[in-house]
mmCIF file of N, CA and C in Angstrom:
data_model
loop_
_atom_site.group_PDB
_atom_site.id
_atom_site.type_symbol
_atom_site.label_atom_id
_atom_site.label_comp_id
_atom_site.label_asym_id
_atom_site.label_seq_id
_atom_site.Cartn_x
_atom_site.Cartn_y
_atom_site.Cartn_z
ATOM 1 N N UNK E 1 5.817 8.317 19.430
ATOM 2 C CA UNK E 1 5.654 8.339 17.991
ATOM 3 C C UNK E 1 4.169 8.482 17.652
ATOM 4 N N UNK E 2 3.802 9.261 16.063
ATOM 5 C CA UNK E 2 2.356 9.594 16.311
ATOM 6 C C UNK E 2 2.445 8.851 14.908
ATOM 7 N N UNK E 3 1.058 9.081 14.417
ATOM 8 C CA UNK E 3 0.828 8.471 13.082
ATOM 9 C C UNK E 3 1.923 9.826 11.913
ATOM 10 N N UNK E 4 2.040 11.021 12.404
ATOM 11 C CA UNK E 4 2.773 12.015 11.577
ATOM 12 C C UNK E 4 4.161 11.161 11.566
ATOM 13 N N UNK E 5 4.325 10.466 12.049
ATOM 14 C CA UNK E 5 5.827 9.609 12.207
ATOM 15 C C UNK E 5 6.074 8.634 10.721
ATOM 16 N N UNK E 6 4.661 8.399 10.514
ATOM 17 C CA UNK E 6 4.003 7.363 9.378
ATOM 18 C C UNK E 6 4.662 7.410 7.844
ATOM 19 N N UNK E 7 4.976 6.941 7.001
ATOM 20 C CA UNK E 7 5.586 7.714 5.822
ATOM 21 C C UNK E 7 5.386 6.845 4.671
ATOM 22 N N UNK E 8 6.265 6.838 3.714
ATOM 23 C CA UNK E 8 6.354 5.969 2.576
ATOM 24 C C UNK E 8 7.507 6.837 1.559
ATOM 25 N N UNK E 9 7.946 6.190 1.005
ATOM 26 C CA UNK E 9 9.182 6.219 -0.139
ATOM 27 C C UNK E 9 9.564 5.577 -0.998
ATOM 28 N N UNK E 10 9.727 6.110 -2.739
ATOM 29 C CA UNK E 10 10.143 4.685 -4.008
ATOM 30 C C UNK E 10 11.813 4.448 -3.187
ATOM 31 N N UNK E 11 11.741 3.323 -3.411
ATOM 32 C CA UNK E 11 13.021 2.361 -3.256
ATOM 33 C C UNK E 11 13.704 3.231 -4.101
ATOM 34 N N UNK E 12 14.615 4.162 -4.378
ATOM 35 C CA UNK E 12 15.227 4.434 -5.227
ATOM 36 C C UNK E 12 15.251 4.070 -6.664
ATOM 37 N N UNK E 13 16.269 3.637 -6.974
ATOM 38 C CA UNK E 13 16.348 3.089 -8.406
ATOM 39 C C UNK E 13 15.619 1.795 -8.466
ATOM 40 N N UNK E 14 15.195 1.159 -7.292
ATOM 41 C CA UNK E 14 14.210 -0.370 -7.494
ATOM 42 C C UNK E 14 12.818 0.273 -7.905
ATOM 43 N N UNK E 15 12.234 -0.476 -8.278
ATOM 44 C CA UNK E 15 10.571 -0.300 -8.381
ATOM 45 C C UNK E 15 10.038 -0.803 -7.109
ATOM 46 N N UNK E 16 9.362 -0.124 -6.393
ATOM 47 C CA UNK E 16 9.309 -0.738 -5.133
ATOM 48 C C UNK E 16 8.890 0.534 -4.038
ATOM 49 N N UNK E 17 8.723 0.231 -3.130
ATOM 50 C CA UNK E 17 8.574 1.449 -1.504
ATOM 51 C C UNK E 17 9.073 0.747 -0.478
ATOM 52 N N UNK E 18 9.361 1.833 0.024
ATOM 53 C CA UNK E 18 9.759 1.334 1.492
ATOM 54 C C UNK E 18 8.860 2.380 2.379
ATOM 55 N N UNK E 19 8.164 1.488 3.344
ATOM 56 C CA UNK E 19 7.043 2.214 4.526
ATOM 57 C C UNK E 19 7.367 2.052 5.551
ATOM 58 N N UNK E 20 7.013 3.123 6.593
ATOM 59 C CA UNK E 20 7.188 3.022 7.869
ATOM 60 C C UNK E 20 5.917 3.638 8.750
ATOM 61 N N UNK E 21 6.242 3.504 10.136
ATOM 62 C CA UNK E 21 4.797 4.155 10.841
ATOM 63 C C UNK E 21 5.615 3.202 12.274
ATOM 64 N N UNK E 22 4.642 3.900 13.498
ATOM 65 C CA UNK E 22 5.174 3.584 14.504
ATOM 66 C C UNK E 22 3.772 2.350 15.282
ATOM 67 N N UNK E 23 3.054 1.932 14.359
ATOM 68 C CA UNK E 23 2.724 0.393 14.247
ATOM 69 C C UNK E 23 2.595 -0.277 13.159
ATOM 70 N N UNK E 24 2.239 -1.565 13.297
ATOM 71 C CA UNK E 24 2.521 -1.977 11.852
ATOM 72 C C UNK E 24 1.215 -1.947 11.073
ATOM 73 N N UNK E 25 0.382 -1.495 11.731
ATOM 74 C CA UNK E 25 -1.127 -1.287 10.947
ATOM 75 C C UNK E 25 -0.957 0.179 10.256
ATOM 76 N N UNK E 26 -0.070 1.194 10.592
ATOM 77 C CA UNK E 26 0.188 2.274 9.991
ATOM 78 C C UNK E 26 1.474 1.992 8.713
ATOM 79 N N UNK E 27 2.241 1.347 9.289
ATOM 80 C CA UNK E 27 3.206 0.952 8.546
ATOM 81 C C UNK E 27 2.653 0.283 7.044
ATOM 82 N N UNK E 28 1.533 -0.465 6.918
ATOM 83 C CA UNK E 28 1.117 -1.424 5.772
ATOM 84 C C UNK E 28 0.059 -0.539 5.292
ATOM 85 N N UNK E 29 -0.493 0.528 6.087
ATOM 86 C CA UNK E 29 -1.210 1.553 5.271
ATOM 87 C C UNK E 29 -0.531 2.112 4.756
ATOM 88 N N UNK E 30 1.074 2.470 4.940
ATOM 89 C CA UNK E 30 1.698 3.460 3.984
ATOM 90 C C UNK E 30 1.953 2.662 2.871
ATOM 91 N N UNK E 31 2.869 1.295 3.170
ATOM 92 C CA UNK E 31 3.154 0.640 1.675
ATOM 93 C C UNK E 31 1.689 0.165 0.766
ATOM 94 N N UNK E 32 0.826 0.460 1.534
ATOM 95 C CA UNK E 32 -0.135 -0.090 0.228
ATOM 96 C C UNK E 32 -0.387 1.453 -0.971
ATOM 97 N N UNK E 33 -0.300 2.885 0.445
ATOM 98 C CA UNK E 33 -0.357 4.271 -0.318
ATOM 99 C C UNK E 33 0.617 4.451 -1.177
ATOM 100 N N UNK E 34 1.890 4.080 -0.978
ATOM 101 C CA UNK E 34 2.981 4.325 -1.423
ATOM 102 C C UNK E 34 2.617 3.559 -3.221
ATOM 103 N N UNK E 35 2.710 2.519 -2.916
ATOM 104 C CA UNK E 35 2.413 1.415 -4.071
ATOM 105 C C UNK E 35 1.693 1.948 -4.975
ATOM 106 N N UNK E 36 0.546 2.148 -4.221
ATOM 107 C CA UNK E 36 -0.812 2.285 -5.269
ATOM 108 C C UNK E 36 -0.823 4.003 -5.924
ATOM 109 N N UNK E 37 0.251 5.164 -5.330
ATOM 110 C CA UNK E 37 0.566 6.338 -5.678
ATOM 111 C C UNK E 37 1.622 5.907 -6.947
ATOM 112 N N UNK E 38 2.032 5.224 -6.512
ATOM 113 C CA UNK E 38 3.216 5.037 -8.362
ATOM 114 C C UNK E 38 2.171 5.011 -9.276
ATOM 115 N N UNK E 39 1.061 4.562 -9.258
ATOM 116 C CA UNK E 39 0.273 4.005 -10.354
ATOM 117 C C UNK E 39 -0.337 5.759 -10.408
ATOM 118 N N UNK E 40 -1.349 6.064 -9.626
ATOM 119 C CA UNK E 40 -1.961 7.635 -9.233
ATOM 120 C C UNK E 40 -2.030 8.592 -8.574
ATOM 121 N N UNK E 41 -1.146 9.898 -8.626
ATOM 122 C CA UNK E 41 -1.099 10.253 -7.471
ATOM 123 C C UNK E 41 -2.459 10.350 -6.869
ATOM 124 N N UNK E 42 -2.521 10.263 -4.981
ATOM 125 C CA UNK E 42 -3.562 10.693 -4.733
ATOM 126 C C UNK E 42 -3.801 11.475 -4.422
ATOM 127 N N UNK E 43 -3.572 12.938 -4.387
ATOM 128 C CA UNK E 43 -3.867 14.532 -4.800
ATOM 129 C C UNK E 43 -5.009 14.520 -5.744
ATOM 130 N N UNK E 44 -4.759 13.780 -7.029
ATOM 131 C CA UNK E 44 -5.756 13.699 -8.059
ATOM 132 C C UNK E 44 -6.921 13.088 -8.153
ATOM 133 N N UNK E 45 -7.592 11.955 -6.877
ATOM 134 C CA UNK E 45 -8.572 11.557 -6.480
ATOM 135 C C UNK E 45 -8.922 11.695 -5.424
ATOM 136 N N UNK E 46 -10.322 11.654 -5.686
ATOM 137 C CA UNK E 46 -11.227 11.978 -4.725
ATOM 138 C C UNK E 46 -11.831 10.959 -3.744
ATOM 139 N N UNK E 47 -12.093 11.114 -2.432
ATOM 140 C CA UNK E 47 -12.886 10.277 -1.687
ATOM 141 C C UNK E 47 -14.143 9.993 -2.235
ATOM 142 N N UNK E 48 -15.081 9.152 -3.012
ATOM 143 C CA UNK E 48 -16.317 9.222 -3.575
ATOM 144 C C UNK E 48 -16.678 7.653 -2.570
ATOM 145 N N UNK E 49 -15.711 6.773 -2.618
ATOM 146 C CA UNK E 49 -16.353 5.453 -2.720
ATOM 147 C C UNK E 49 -15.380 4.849 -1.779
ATOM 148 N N UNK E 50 -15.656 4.177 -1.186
ATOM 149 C CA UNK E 50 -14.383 2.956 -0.336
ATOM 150 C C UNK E 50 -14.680 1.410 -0.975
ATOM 151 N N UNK E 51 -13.199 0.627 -0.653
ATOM 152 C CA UNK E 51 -13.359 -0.665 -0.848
ATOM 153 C C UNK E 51 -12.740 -1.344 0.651
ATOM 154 N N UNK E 52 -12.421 -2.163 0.232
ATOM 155 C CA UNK E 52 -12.493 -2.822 1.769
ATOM 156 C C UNK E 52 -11.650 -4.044 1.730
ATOM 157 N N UNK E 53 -10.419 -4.073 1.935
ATOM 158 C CA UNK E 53 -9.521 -5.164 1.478
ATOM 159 C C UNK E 53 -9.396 -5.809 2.936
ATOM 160 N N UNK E 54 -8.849 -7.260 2.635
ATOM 161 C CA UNK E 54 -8.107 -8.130 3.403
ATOM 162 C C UNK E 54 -7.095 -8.840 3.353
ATOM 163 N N UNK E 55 -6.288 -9.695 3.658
ATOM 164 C CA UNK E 55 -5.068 -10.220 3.629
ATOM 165 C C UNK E 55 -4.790 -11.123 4.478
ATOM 166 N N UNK E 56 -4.403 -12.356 4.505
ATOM 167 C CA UNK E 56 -3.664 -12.842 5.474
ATOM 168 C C UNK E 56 -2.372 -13.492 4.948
ATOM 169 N N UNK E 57 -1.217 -13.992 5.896
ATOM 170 C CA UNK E 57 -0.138 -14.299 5.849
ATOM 171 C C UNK E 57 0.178 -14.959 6.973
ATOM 172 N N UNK E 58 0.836 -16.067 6.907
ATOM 173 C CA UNK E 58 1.911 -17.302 8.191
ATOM 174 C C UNK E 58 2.852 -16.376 8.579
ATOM 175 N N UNK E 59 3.229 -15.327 7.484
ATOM 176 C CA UNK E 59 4.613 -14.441 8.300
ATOM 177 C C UNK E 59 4.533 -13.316 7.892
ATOM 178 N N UNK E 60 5.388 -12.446 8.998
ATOM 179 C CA UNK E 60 5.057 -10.820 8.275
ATOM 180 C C UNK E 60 5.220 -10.196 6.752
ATOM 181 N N UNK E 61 6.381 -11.182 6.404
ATOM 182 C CA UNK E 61 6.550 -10.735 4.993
ATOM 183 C C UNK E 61 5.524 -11.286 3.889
ATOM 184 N N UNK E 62 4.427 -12.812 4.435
ATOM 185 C CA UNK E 62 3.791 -12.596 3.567
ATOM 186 C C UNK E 62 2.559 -12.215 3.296
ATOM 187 N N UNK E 63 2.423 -11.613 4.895
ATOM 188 C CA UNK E 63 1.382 -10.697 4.723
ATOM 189 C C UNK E 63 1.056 -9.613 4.604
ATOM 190 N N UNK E 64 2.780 -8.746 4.577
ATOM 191 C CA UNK E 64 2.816 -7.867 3.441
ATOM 192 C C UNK E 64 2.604 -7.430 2.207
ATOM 193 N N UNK E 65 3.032 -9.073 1.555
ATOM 194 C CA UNK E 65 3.262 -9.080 0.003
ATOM 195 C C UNK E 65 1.697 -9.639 -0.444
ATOM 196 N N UNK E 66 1.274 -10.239 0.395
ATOM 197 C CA UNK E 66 -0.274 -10.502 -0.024
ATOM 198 C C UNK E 66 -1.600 -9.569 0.127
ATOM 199 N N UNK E 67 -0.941 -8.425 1.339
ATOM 200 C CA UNK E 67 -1.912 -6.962 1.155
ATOM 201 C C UNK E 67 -1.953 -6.053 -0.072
ATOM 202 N N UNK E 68 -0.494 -6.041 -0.301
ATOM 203 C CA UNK E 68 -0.130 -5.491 -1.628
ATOM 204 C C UNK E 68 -0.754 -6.359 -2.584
ATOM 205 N N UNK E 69 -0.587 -7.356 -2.697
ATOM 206 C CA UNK E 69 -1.564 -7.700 -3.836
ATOM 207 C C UNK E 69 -2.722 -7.926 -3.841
ATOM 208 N N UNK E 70 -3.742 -7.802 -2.634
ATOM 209 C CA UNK E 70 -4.977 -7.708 -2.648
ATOM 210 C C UNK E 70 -5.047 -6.175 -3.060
ATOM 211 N N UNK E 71 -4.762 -5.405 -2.673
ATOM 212 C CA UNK E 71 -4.606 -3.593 -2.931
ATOM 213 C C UNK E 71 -4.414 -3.464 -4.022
ATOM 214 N N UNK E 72 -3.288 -4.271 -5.158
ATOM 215 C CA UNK E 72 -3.493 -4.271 -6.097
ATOM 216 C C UNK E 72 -4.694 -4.483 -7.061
ATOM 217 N N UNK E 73 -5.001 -5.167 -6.579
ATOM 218 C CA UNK E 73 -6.381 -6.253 -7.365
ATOM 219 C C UNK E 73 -7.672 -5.498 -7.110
ATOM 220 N N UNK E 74 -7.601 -4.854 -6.379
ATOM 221 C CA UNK E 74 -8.892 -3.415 -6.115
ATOM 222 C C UNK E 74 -8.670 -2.769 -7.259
ATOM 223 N N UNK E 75 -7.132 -2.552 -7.732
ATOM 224 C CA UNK E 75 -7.235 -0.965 -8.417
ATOM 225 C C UNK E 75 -7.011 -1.593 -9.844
ATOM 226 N N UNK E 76 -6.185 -2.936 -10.300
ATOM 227 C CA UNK E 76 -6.780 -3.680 -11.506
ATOM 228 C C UNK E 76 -8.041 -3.784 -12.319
ATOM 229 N N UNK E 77 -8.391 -4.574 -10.985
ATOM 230 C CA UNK E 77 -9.718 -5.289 -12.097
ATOM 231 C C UNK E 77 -11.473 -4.552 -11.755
ATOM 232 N N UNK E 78 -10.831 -3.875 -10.556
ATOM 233 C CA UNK E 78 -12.020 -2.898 -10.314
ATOM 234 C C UNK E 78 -11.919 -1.283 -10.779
ATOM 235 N N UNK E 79 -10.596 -0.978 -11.053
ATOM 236 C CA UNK E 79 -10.615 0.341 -11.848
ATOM 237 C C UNK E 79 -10.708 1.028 -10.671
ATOM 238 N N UNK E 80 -9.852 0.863 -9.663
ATOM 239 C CA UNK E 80 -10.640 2.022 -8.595
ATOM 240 C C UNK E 80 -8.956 2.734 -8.492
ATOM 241 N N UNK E 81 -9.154 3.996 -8.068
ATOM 242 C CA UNK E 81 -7.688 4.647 -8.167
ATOM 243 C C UNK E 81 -8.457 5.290 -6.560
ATOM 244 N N UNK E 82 -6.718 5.138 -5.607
ATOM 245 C CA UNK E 82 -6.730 5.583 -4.532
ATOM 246 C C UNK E 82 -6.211 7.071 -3.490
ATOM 247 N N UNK E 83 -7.031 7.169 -2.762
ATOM 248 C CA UNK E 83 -6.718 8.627 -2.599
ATOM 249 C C UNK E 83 -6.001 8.693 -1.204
ATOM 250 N N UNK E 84 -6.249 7.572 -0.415
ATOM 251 C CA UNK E 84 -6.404 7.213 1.437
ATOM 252 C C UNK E 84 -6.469 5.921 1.306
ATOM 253 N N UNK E 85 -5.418 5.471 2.500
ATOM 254 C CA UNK E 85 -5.821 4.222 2.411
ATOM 255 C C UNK E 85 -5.779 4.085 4.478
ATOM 256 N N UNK E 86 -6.408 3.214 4.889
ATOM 257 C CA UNK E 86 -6.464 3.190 6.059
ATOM 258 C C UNK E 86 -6.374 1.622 6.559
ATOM 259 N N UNK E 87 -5.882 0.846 7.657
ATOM 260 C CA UNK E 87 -6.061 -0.105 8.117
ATOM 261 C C UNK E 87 -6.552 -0.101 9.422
ATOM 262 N N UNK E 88 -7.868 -0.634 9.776
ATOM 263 C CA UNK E 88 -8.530 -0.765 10.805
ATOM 264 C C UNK E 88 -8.269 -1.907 11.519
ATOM 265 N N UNK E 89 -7.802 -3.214 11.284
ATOM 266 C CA UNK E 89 -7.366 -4.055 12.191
ATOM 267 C C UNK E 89 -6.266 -5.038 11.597
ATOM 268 N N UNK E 90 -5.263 -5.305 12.743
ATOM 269 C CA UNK E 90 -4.404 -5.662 12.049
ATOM 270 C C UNK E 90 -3.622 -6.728 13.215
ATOM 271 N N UNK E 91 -3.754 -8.033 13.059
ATOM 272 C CA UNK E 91 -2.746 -8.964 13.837
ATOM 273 C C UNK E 91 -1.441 -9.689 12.901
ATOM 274 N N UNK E 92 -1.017 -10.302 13.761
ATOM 275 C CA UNK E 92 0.414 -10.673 13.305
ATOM 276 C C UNK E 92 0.254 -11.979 12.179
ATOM 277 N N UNK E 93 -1.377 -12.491 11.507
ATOM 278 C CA UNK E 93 -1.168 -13.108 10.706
ATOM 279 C C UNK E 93 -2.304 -12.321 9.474
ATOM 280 N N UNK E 94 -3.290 -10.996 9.900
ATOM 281 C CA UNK E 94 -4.385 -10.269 8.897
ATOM 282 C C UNK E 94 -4.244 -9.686 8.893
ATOM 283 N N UNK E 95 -4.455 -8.776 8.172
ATOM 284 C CA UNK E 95 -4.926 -7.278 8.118
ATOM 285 C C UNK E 95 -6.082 -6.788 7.701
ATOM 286 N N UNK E 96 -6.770 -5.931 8.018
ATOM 287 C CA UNK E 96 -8.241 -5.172 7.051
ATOM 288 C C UNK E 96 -8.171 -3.461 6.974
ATOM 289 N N UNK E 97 -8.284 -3.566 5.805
ATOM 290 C CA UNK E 97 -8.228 -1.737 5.828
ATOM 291 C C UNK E 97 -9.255 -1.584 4.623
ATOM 292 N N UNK E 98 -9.512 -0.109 4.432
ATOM 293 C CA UNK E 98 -10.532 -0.008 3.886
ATOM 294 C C UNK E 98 -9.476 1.172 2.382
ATOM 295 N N UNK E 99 -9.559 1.314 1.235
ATOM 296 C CA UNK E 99 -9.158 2.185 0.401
ATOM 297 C C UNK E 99 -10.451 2.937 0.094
ATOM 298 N N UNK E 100 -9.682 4.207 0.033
ATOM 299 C CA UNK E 100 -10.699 5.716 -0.280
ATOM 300 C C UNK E 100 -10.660 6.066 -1.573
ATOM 301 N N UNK E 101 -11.266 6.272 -2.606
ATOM 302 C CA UNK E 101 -10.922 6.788 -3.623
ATOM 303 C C UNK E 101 -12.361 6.340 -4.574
ATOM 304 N N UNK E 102 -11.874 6.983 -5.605
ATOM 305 C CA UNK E 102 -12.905 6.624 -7.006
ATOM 306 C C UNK E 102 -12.868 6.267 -7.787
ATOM 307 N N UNK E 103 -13.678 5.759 -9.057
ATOM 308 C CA UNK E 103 -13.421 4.813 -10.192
ATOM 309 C C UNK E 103 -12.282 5.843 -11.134
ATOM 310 N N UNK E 104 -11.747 4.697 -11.854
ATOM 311 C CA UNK E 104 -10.216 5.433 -12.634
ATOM 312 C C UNK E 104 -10.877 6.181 -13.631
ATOM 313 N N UNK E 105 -10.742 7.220 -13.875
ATOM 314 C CA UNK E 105 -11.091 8.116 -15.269
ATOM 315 C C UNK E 105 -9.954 8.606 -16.071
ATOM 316 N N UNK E 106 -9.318 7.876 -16.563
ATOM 317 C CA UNK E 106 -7.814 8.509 -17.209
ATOM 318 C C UNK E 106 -7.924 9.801 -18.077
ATOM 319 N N UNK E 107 -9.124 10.588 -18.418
ATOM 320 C CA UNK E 107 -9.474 11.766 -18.725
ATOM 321 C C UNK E 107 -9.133 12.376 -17.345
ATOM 322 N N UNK E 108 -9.340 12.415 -16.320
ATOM 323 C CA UNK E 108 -8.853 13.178 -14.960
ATOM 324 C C UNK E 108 -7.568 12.745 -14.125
ATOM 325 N N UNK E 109 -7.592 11.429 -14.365
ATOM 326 C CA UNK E 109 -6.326 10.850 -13.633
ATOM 327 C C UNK E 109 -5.034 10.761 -14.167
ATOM 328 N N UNK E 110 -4.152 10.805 -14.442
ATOM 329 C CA UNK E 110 -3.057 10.947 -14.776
ATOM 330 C C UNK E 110 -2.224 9.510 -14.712
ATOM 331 N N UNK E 111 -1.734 8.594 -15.347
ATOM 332 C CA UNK E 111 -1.462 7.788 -14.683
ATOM 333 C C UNK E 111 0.254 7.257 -14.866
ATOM 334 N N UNK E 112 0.532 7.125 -14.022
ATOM 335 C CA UNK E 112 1.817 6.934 -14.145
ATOM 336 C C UNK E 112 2.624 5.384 -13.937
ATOM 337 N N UNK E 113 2.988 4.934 -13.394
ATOM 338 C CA UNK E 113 3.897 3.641 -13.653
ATOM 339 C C UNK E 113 2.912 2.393 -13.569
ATOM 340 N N UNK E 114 2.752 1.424 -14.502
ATOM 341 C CA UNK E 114 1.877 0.690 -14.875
ATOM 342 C C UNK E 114 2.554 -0.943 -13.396
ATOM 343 N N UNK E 115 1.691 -0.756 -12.736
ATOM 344 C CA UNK E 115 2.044 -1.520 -11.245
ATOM 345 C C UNK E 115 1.765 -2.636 -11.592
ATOM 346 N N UNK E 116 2.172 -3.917 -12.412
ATOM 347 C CA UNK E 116 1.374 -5.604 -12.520
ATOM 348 C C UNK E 116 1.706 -6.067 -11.421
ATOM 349 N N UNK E 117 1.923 -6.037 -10.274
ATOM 350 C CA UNK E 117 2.383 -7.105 -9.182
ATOM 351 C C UNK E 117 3.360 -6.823 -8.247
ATOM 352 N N UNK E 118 3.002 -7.170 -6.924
ATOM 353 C CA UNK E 118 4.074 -7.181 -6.024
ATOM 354 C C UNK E 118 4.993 -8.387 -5.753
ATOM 355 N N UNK E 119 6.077 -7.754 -5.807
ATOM 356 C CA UNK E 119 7.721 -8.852 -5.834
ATOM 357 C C UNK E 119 7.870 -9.210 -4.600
ATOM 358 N N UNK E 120 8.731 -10.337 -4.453
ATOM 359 C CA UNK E 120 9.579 -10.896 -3.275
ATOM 360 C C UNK E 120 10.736 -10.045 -3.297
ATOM 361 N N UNK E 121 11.051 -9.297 -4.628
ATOM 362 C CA UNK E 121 12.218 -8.471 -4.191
ATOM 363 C C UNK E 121 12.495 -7.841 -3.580
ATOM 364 N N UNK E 122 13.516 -7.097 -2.539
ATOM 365 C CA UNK E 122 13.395 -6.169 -1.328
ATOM 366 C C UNK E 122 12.016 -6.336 -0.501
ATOM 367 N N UNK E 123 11.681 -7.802 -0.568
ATOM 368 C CA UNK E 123 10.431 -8.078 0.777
ATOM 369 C C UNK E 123 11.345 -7.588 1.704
ATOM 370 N N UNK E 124 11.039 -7.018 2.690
ATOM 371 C CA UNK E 124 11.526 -6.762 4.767
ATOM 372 C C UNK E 124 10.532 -6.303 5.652
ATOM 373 N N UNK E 125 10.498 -7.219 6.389
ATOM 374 C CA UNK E 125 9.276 -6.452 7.545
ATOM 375 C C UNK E 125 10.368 -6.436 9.100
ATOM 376 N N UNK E 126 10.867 -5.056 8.934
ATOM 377 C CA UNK E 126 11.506 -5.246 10.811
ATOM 378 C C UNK E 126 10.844 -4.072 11.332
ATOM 379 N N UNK E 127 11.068 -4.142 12.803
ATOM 380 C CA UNK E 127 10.897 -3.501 13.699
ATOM 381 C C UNK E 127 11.974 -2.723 14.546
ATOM 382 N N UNK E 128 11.942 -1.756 14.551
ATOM 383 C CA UNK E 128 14.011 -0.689 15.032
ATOM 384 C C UNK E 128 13.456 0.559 16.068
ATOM 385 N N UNK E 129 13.460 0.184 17.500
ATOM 386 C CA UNK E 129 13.470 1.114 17.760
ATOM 387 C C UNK E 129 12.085 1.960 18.369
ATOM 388 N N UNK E 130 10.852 0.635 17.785
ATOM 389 C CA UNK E 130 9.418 1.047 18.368
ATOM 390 C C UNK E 130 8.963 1.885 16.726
ATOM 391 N N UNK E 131 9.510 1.087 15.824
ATOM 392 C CA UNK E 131 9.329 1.980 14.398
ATOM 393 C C UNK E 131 9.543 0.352 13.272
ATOM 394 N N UNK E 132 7.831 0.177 12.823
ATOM 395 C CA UNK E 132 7.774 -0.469 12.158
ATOM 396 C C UNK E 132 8.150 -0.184 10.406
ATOM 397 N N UNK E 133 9.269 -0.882 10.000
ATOM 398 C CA UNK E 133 9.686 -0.036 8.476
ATOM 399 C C UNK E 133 9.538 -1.809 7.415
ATOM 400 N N UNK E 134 8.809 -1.082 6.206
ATOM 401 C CA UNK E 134 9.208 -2.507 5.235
ATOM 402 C C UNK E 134 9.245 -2.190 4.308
ATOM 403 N N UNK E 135 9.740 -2.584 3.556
ATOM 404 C CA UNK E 135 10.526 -2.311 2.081
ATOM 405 C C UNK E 135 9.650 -3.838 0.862
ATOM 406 N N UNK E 136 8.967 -3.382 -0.202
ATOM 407 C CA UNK E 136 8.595 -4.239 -0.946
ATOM 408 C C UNK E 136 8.599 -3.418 -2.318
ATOM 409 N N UNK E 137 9.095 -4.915 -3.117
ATOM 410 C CA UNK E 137 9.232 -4.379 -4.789
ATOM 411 C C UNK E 137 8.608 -5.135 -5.438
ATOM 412 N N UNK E 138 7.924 -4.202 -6.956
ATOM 413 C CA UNK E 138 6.575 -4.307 -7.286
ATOM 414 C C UNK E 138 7.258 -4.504 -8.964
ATOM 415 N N UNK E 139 6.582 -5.097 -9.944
ATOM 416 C CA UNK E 139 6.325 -5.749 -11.294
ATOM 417 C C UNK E 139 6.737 -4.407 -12.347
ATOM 418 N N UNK E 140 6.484 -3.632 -12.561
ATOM 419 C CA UNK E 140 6.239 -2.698 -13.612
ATOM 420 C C UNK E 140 6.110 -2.827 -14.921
#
C-alpha cells in the first residue's frame, strides 16, 4: 500500500468524513483534509504559510477527535484556510503535522459548509487489512 492508497470522503448524508491511508499518520492527514475541505476547497488555496498542529489522546478515537479539533482551531480563530495537510509524527497517544495554506480571503475563497466542531458522532478508528480507516462527524 502507498500513500496513493490514502483518501478521504463526506459521510454521506452525515456531516462528517470518513479517512483512510495505509498508516495511521496518513490516515489522520486525510480526515483533518477531508474536514477542513468542507469548509474550503483546497484547489482554491495556496501554499503561502504553514501552521503546525498537535494533539494528544489516551485512545485512538480521542486522538482523532482532538486533532480535528486542534485543525479546527487553526482555521477558526486564525483564519487560515487549508490547501495540504501533512503529519510528520505520529504515536498511538500524539500526533504532529504541519497545515499548508493561507490566510482566509473570502473575496478568493469560496466558502462552503460552516465547520463549528468535531462530534463523537460516527467517531471509529479501526484497522482492516493493513488499512487504517476512521470515520468522524463534525458540528455544522
Amino acid at each position: 500500500m502507498t500513500d496513493g492508497d490514502a483518501g478521504w470522503a463526506p459521510l454521506g448524508s452525515a456531516a462528517g468524513v470518513r479517512a483512510w491511508g495505509p498508516t495511521r499518520a496518513s490516515a489522520l492527514a486525510q480526515a483533518a483534509q477531508g474536514v477542513l475541505a468542507l469548509v474550503v476547497k483546497p484547489e482554491q488555496v495556496a501554499e503561502r504559510e504553514h501552521r503546525e498542529v498537535r494533539a494528544q489522546g489516551q485512545s485512538p478515537e480521542q486522538l482523532l477527535f482532538n486533532w480535528i479539533t486542534e485543525c479546527l482551531y487553526v482555521h477558526e480563530i486564525e483564519g487560515f484556510a487549508v490547501h495540504r495537510v501533512e503529519v510528520d509524527a505520529c504515536s498511538a497517544t500524539v500526533v504532529h503535522g504541519v497545515l499548508y495554506g493561507e490566510e482566509l480571503d473570502t473575496g478568493r475563497h469560496r466558502l462552503g459548509t460552516s465547520v463549528k466542531a468535531a462530534t463523537m458522532d460516527h467517531l471509529s478508528v479501526a484497522e482492516r487489512d493493513g488499512r487504517h480507516e476512521l470515520r468522524i462527524g463534525v458540528k455544522a
